[in-house]
Coordinates of C-alpha atoms and ligand atoms in Angstrom, one line a residue:
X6 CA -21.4 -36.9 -0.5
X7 CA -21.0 -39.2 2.0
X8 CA -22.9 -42.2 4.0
X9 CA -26.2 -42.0 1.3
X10 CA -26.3 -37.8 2.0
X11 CA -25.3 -34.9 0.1
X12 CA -25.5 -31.6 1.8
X13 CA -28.2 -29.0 0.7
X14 CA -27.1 -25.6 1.8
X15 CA -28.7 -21.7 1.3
X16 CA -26.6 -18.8 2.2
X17 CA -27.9 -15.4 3.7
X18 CA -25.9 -12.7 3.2
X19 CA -25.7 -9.3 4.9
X20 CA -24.1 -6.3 2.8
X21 CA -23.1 -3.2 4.7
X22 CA -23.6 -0.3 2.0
X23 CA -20.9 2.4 1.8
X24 CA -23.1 5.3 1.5
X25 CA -22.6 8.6 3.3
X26 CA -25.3 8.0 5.6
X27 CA -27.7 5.9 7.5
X28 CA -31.0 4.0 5.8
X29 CA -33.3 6.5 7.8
X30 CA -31.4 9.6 9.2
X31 CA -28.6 11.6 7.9
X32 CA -26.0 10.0 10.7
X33 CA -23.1 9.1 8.5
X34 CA -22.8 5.5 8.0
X35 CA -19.5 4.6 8.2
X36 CA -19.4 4.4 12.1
X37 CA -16.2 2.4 12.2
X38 CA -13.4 3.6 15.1
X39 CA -15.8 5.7 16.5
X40 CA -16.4 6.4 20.1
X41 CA -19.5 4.4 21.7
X42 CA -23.1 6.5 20.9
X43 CA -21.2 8.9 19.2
X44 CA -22.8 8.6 16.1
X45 CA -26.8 8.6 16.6
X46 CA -29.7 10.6 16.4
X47 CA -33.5 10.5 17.7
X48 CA -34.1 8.4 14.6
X49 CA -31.5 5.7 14.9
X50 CA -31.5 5.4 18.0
X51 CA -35.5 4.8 18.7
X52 CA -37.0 7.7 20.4
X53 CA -40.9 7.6 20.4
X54 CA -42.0 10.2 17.8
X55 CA -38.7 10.2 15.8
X56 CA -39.7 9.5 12.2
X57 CA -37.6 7.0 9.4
X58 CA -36.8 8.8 6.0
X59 CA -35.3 6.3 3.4
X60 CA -32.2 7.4 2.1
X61 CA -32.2 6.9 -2.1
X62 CA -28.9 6.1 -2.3
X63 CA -29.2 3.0 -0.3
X64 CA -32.4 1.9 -3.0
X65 CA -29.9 3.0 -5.9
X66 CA -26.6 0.9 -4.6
X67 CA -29.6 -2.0 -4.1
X68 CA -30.6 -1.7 -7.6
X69 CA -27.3 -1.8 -9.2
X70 CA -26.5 -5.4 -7.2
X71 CA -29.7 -7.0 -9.1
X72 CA -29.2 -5.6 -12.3
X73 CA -26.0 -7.1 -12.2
X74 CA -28.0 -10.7 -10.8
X75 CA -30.4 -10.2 -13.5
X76 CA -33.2 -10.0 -10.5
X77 CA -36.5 -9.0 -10.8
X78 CA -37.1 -5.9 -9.3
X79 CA -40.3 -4.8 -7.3
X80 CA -42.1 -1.5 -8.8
X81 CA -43.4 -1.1 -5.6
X82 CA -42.3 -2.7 -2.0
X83 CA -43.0 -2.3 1.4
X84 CA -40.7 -2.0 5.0
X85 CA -41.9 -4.1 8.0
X86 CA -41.1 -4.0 11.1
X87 CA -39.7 -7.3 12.1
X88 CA -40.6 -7.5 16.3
X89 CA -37.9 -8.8 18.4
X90 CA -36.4 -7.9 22.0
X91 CA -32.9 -7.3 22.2
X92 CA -30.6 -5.3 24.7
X93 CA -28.9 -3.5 21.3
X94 CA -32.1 -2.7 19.3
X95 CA -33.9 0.3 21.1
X96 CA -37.2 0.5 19.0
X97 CA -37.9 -3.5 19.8
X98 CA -38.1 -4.0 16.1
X99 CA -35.8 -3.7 13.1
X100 CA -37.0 -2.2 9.9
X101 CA -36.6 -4.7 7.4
X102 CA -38.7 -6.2 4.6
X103 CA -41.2 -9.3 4.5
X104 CA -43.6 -10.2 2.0
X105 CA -42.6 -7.9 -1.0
X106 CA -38.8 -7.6 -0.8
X107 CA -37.1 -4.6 -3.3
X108 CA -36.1 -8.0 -5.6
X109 CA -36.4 -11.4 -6.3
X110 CA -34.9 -13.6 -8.6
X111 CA -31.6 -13.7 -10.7
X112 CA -28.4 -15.9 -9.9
X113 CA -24.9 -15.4 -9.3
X114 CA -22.5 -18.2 -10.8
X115 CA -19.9 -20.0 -9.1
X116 CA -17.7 -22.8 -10.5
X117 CA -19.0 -26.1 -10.0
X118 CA -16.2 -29.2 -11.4
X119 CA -14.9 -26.2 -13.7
X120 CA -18.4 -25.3 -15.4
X121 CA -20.3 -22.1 -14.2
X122 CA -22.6 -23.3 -12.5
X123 CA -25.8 -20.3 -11.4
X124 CA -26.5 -19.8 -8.4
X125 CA -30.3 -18.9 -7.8
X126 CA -31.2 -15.8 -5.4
X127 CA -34.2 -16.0 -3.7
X128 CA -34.6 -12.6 -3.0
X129 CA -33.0 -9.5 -1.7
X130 CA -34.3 -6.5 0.6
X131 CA -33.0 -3.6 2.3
X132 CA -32.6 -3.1 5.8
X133 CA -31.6 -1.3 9.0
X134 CA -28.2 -2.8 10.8
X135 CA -28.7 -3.0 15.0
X136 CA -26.2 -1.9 17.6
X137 CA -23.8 -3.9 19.4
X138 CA -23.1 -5.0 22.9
X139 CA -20.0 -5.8 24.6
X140 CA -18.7 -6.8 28.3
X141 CA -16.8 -4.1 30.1
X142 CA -15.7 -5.5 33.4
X143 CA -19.0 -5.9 35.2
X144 CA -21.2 -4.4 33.0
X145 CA -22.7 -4.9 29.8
X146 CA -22.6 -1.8 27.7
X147 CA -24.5 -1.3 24.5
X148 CA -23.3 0.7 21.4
X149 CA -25.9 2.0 19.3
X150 CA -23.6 3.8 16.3
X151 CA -24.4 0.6 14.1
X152 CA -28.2 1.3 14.7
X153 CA -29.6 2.2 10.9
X154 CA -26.7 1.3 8.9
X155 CA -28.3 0.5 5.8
X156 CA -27.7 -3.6 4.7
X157 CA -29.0 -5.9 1.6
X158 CA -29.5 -9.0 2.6
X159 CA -29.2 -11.4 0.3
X160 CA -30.7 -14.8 0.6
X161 CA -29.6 -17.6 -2.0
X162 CA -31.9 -20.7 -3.2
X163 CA -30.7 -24.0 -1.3
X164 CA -28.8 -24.8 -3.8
X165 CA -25.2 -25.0 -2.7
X166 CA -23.7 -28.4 -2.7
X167 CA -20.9 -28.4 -0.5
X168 CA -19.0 -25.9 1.8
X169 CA -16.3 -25.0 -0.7
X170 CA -19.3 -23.9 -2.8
X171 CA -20.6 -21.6 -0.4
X172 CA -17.4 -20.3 0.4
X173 CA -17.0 -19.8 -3.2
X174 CA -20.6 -18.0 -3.1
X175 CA -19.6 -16.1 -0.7
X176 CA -16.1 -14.9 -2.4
X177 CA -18.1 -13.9 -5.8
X178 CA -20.5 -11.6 -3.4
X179 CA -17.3 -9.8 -1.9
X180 CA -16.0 -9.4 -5.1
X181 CA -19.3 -8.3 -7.2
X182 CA -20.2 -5.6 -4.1
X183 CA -16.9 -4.5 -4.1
X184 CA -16.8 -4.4 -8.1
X185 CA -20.1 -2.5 -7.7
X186 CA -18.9 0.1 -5.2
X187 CA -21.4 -0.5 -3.0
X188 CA -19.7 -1.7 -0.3
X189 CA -16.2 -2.1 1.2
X190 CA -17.0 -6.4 1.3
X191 CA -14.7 -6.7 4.2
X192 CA -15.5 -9.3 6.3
X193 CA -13.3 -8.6 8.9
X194 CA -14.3 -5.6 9.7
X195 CA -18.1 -6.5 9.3
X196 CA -19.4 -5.3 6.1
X197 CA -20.3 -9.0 4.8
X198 CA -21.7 -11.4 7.3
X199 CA -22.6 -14.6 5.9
X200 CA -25.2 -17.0 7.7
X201 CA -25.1 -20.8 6.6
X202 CA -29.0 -22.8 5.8
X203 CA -27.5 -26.4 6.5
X204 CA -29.3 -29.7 6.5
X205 CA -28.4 -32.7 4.5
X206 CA -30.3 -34.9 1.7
X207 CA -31.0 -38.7 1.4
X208 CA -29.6 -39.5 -2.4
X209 CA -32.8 -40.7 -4.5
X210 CA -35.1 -39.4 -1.9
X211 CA -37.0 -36.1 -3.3
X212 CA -38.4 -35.3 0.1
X213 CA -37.1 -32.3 1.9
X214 CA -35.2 -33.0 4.9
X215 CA -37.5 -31.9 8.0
X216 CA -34.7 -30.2 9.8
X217 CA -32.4 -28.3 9.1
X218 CA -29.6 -25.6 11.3
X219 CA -28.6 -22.5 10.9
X220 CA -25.0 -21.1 11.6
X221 CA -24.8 -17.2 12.4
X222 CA -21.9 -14.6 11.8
X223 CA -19.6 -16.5 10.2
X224 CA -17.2 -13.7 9.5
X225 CA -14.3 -15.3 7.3
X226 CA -14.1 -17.2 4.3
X227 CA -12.5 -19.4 6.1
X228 CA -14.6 -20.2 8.8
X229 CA -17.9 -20.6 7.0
X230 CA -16.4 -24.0 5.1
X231 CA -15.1 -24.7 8.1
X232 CA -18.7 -24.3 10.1
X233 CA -20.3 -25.8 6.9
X234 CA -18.2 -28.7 6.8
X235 CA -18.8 -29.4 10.5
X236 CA -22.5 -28.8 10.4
X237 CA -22.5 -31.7 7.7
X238 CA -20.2 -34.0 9.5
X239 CA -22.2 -33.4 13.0
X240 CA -26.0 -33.6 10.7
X241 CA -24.5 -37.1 9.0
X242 CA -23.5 -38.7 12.4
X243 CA -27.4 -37.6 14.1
X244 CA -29.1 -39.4 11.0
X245 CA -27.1 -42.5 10.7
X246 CA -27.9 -43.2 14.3
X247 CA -31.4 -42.2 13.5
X248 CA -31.6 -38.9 15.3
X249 CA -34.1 -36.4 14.3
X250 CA -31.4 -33.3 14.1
X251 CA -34.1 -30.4 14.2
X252 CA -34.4 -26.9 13.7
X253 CA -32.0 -24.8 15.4
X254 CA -29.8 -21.9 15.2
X255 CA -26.0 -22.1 16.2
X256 CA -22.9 -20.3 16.9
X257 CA -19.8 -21.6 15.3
X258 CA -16.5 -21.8 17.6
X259 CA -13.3 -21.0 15.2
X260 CA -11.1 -21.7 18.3
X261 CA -12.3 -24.5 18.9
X262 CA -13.9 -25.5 15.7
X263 CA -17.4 -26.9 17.8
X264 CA -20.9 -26.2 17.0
X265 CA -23.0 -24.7 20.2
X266 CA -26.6 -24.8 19.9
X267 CA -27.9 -21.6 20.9
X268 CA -31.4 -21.8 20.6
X269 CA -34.2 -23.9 18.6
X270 CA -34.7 -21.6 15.6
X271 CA -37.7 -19.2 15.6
X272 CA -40.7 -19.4 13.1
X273 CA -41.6 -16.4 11.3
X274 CA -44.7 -16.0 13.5
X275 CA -42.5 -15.4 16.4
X276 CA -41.5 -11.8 14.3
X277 CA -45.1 -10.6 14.6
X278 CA -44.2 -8.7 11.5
X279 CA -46.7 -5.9 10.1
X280 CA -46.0 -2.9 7.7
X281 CA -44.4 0.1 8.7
X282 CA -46.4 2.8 9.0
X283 CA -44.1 5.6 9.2
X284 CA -42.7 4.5 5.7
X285 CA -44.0 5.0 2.3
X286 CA -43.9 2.2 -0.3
X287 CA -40.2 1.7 -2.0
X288 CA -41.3 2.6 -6.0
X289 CA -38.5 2.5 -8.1
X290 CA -40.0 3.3 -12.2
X291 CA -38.4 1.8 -15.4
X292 CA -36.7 5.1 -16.1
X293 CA -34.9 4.9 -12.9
X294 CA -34.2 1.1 -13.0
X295 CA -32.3 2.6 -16.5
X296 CA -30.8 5.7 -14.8
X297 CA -29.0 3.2 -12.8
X298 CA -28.0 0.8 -15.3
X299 CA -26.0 3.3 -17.6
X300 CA -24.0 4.2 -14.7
X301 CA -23.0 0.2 -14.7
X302 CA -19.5 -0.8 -14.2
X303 CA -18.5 -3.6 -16.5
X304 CA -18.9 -6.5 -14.0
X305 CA -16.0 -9.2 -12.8
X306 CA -16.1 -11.8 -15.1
X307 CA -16.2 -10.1 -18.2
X308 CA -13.3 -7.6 -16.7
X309 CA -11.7 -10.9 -16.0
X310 CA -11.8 -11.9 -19.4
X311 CA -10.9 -9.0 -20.9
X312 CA -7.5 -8.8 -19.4
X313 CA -6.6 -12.1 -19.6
X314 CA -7.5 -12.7 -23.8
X315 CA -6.9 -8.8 -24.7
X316 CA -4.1 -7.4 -22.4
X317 CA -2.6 -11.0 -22.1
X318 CA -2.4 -11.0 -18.5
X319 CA -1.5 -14.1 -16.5
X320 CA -4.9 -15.5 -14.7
X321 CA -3.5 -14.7 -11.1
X322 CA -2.7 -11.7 -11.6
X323 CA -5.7 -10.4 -13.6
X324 CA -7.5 -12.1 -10.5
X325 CA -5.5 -10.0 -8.3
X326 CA -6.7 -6.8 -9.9
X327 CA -10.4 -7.7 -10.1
X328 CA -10.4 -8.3 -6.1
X329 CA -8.7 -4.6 -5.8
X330 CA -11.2 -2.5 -8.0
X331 CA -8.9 0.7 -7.3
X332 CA -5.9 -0.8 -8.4
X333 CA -7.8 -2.4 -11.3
X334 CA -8.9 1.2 -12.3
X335 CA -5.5 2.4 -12.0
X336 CA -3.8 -0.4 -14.3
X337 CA -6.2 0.1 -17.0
X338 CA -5.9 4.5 -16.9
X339 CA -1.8 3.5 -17.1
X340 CA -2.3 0.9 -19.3
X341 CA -4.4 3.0 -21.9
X342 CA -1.0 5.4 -22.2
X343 CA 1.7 3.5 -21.9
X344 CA 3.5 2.4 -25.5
X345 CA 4.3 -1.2 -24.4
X346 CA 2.7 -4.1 -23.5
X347 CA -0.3 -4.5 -21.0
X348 CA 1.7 -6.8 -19.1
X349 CA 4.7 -4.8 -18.7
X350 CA 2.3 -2.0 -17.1
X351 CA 0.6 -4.4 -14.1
X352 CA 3.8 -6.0 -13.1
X353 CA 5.0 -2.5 -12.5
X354 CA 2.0 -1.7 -10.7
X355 CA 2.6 -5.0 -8.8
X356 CA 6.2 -4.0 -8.2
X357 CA 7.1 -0.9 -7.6
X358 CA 3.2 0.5 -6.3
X359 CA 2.1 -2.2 -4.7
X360 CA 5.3 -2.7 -2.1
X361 CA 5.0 1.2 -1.7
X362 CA 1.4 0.9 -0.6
X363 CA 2.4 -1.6 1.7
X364 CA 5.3 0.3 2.9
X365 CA 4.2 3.6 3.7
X366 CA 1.8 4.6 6.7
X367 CA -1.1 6.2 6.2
X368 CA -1.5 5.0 2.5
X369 CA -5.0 2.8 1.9
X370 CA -4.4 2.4 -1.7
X371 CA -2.4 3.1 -4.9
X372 CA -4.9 6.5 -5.3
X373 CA -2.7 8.2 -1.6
X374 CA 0.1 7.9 -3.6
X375 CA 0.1 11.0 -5.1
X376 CA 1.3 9.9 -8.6
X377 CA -2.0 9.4 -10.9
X378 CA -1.7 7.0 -13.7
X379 CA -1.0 8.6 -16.1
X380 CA 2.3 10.0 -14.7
X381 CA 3.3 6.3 -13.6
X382 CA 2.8 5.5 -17.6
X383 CA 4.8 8.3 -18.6
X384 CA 7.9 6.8 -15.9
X385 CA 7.4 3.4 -17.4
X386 CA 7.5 5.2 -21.0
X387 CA 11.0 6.7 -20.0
X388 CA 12.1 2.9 -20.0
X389 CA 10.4 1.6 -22.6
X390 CA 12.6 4.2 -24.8
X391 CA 15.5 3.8 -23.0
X392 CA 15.8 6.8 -21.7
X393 CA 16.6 5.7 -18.3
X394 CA 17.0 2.1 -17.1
X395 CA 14.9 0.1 -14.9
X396 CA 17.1 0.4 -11.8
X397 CA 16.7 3.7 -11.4
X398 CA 12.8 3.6 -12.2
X399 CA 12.0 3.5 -8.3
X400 CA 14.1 6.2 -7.8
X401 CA 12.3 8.1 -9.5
X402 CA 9.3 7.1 -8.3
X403 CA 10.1 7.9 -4.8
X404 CA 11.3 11.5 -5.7
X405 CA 8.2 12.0 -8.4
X406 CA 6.1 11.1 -4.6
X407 CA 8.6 13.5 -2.5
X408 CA 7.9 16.4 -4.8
X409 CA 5.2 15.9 -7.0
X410 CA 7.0 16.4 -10.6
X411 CA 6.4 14.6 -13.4
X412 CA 9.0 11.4 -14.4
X413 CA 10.3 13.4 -17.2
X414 CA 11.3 16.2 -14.7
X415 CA 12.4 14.5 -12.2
X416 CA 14.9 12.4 -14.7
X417 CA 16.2 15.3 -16.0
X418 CA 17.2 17.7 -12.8
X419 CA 18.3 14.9 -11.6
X420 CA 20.8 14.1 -14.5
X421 CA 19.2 10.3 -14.5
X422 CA 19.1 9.7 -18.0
X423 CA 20.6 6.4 -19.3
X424 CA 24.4 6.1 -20.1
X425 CA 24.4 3.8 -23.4
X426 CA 27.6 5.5 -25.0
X427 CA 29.9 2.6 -25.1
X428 CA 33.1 5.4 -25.0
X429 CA 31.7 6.4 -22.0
X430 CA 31.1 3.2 -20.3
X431 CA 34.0 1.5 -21.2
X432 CA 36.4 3.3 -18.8
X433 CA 34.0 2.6 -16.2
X434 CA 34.6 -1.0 -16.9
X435 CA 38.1 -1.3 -17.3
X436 CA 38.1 0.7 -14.0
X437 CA 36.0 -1.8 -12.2
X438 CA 37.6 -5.0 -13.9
X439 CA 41.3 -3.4 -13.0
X440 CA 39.8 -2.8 -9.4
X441 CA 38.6 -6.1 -8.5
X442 CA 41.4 -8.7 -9.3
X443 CA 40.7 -11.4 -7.5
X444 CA 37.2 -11.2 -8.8
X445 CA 38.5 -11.3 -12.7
X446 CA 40.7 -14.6 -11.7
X447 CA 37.5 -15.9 -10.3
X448 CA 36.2 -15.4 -13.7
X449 CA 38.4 -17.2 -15.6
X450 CA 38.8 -20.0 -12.8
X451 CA 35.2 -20.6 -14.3
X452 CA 33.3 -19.3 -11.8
X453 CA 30.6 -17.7 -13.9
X454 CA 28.6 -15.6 -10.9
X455 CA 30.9 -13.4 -10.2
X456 CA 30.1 -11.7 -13.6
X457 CA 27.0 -10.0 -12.2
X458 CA 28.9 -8.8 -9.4
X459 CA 31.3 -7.2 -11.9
X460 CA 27.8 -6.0 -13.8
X461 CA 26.7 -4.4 -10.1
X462 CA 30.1 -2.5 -9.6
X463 CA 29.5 -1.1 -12.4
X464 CA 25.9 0.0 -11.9
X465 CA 27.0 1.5 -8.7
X466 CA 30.1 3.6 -10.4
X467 CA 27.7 5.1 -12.6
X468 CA 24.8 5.3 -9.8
X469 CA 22.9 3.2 -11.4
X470 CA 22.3 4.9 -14.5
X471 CA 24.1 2.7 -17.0
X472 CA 22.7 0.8 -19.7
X473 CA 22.8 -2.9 -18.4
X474 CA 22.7 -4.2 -22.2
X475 CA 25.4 -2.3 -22.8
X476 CA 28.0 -2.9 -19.7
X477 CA 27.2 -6.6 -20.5
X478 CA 28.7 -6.6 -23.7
X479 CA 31.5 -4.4 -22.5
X480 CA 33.0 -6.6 -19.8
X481 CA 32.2 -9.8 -22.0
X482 CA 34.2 -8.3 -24.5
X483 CA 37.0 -6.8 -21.9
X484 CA 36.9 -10.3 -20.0
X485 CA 37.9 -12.1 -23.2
X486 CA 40.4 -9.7 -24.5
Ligands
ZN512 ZN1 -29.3 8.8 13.1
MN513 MN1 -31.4 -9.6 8.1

């Protein structure tokens, strides 16, 4: 809020769907890495006669985003062709939808000063993706693989009251889509764009502000506050010196973090929209709208709850698990068998899986592993009854990935089981203690620390598999004595 203005901002949001193929041909839609035109057909590529079949799937992944939004959804809606030339879209129009969109309505809260605060939708509508162009030395070669890759866009109410909030917005999407499974949400690579409404308001003055710009492809968190944020500063300055800022679209500059006005922003009219007649209308029936319900995930925030008052989780890391739904459903099929707390379960996750994920090539995701969850609760079982110790847990974990056997298996041809027999530690010890000399004398100069280097030895003598309770108590008693 600043200089008599607050800013009044709407978000559009593209989501690239992960299903198996395009919104109107049977190309596979996941066109990522792959060679230039290597993934097209007549259809997605724009030959005269080729004819558009929707794919379901795309309608169904739709449907599940706004009954999770609480939208209001269309029993029957219509595709247009939107009209536009571009190098990268051969038919001259993208199939998209105008008057009727597939759903209107619903919200999608955000936290505004620590109160939820809705977020209305305007609507949302399926549509076809374009290609992409890039310079090659002197020439400017066009990719068409992206052509028909099915997207919701997602259009919010202007109702965003800062760039934080939008970025906030924008974090909620990721996570709801990804939550959903109907998309991968990574912005990086493309699968959320996020355009920024901008214009700013005169405090006490209802009017809407005649102008207003829009920033395209902002594709990081990051740089959407950042573009936000400047669009506000840049929109404050024109008024106070009693500019008329306009309608326009712009690019946003990370590098540089500048604002380049690319061109003044076209009116629907420009579109020369009108139905398309190769599609029939979308109709999606109650019983369908239901079908798709009951195969509902529970969604973030209740999740969020759940294992923060139930499993007792702390908040970050119950946040790091609802941002990773994999890793969530991993944690909760270990969590349901293993005897001890909730907790003890995702730190291990955290831990030991989590590090090997990032460790070893060719692993996405705690699922390449190889060791389902249930087997990872039946490792951390083996130290919850101290059968073997922690130290040796990853041990075993590497050797239950190596060969495939089960914790229990692997503990026991392995001869890994705990040593807590005190008679049979206690030689160890004395061993260790007579050993290191100068270390003892270190000891009783008062230099605690060099007790857990003692401890180690120890560990080491008996690879590990000592009970650490036990050789504690053993060299405290040995050190005294
Ligand atoms: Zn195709
Ligand atoms: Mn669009």
């Amino acid at each position: 809020m600043t200089h008599g203005f607050y800013p009044v901002i709407g978000l559009e949001v593209h989501v690239q769907l992960s299903t198996d193929s395009k919104i109107f041909c049977g190309c596979k839609a996941d066109v990522a890495g792959d060679g230039p035109n290597t993934s097209i057909c007549p259809i997605c590529a724009g030959l005269p006669g080729a004819l558009p079949v929707l794919n379901k799937r795309a309608v169904e992944y739709a449907l599940r985003l706004g009954l999770a939004l609480g939208c209001d959804v269309a029993p029957e809606s219509y595709f247009h062709r939107k009209n536009y030339f571009y190098p990268d879209l051969p038919k001259g129009y993208q199939i998209s939808q105008y008057d009727i969109p597939l759903m209107k309505g619903g919200s999608l809260s955000i936290l505004r000063n620590g109160q939820p605060q809705p977020i209305a939708i305007d609507k949302i509508h399926l549509e076809e993706d374009a290609g992409s162009h890039k310079r090659v030395g002197n020439y400017w070669c066009i990719d068409f693989n992206r052509c028909g890759v099915p997207l919701l866009e997602m259009v919010t109410k202007p109702v965003l009251r800062s760039a934080g909030e939008a970025a906030q917005f924008a974090k909620r999407v990721r996570e709801l889509v990804r939550f959903l499974r109907i998309s991968r949400g990574d912005m990086n690579a493309g699968n959320l764009r996020c355009d920024g409404n901008v214009s700013i308001q005169e405090i006490g003055n209802d009017e809407l502000p005649e102008f207003k710009w829009e920033i395209k492809n902002l594709n990081s968190f990051n740089y959407l506050e950042r573009a936000l944020d400047k669009a506000i500063d840049e929109l404050t300055a024109e008024r106070l010196s009693g500019k008329q800022p306009g309608y326009w679209t712009l690019d946003y500059d990370e590098n540089r973090n500048t604002l380049r006005k690319q061109r003044a922003k076209e009116n629907v009219g420009q579109y020369r929209y009108f139905r398309e007649p190769d599609l029939l209308a979308i109709e999606v029936s109650d019983t369908w709208k239901e079908q798709v319900r009951a195969t509902m995930p529970k969604l973030p925030q209740e999740c969020r709850e759940q294992l923060i008052r139930q499993d007792g989780l702390p908040e970050k890391t119950a946040d790091d698990l609802i941002q990773e739904p994999d890793l969530l459903e991993y944690y909760e099929k270990a969590r349901d068998r293993f005897k001890g707390r909730a907790a003890t379960v995702a730190n291990a996750i955290q831990n030991y899986l989590g590090r090997l994920v990032n460790e070893t090539a060719n692993v996405q995701g705690v699922q390449d592993l190889g060791v389902p969850p249930k087997q990872f609760a039946d490792l951390l079982n083996l130290i919850e009854d101290e059968i073997i110790n922690a130290s040796v847990a990853e041990a075993v974990l590497q050797e239950m990935i190596a060969t495939g056997k089960d914790a229990r298996a692997v503990v026991e041809d392995g001869g890994l089981t705990q040593i807590g027999d005190r008679g049979e530690l206690v030689d160890v010890c004395k061993a260790v203690l007579a050993g290191n000399p100068q270390a003892v004398q270190e000891f009783h100069d008062g230099k605690p620390k060099v007790f857990g280097f003692l401890l180690g030895q120890v560990m080491t003598q008996t690879n590990k598999k000592a009970d650490p309770k036990v050789v504690r108590e053993l060299l405290q008693e040995l050190l005294k004595g």
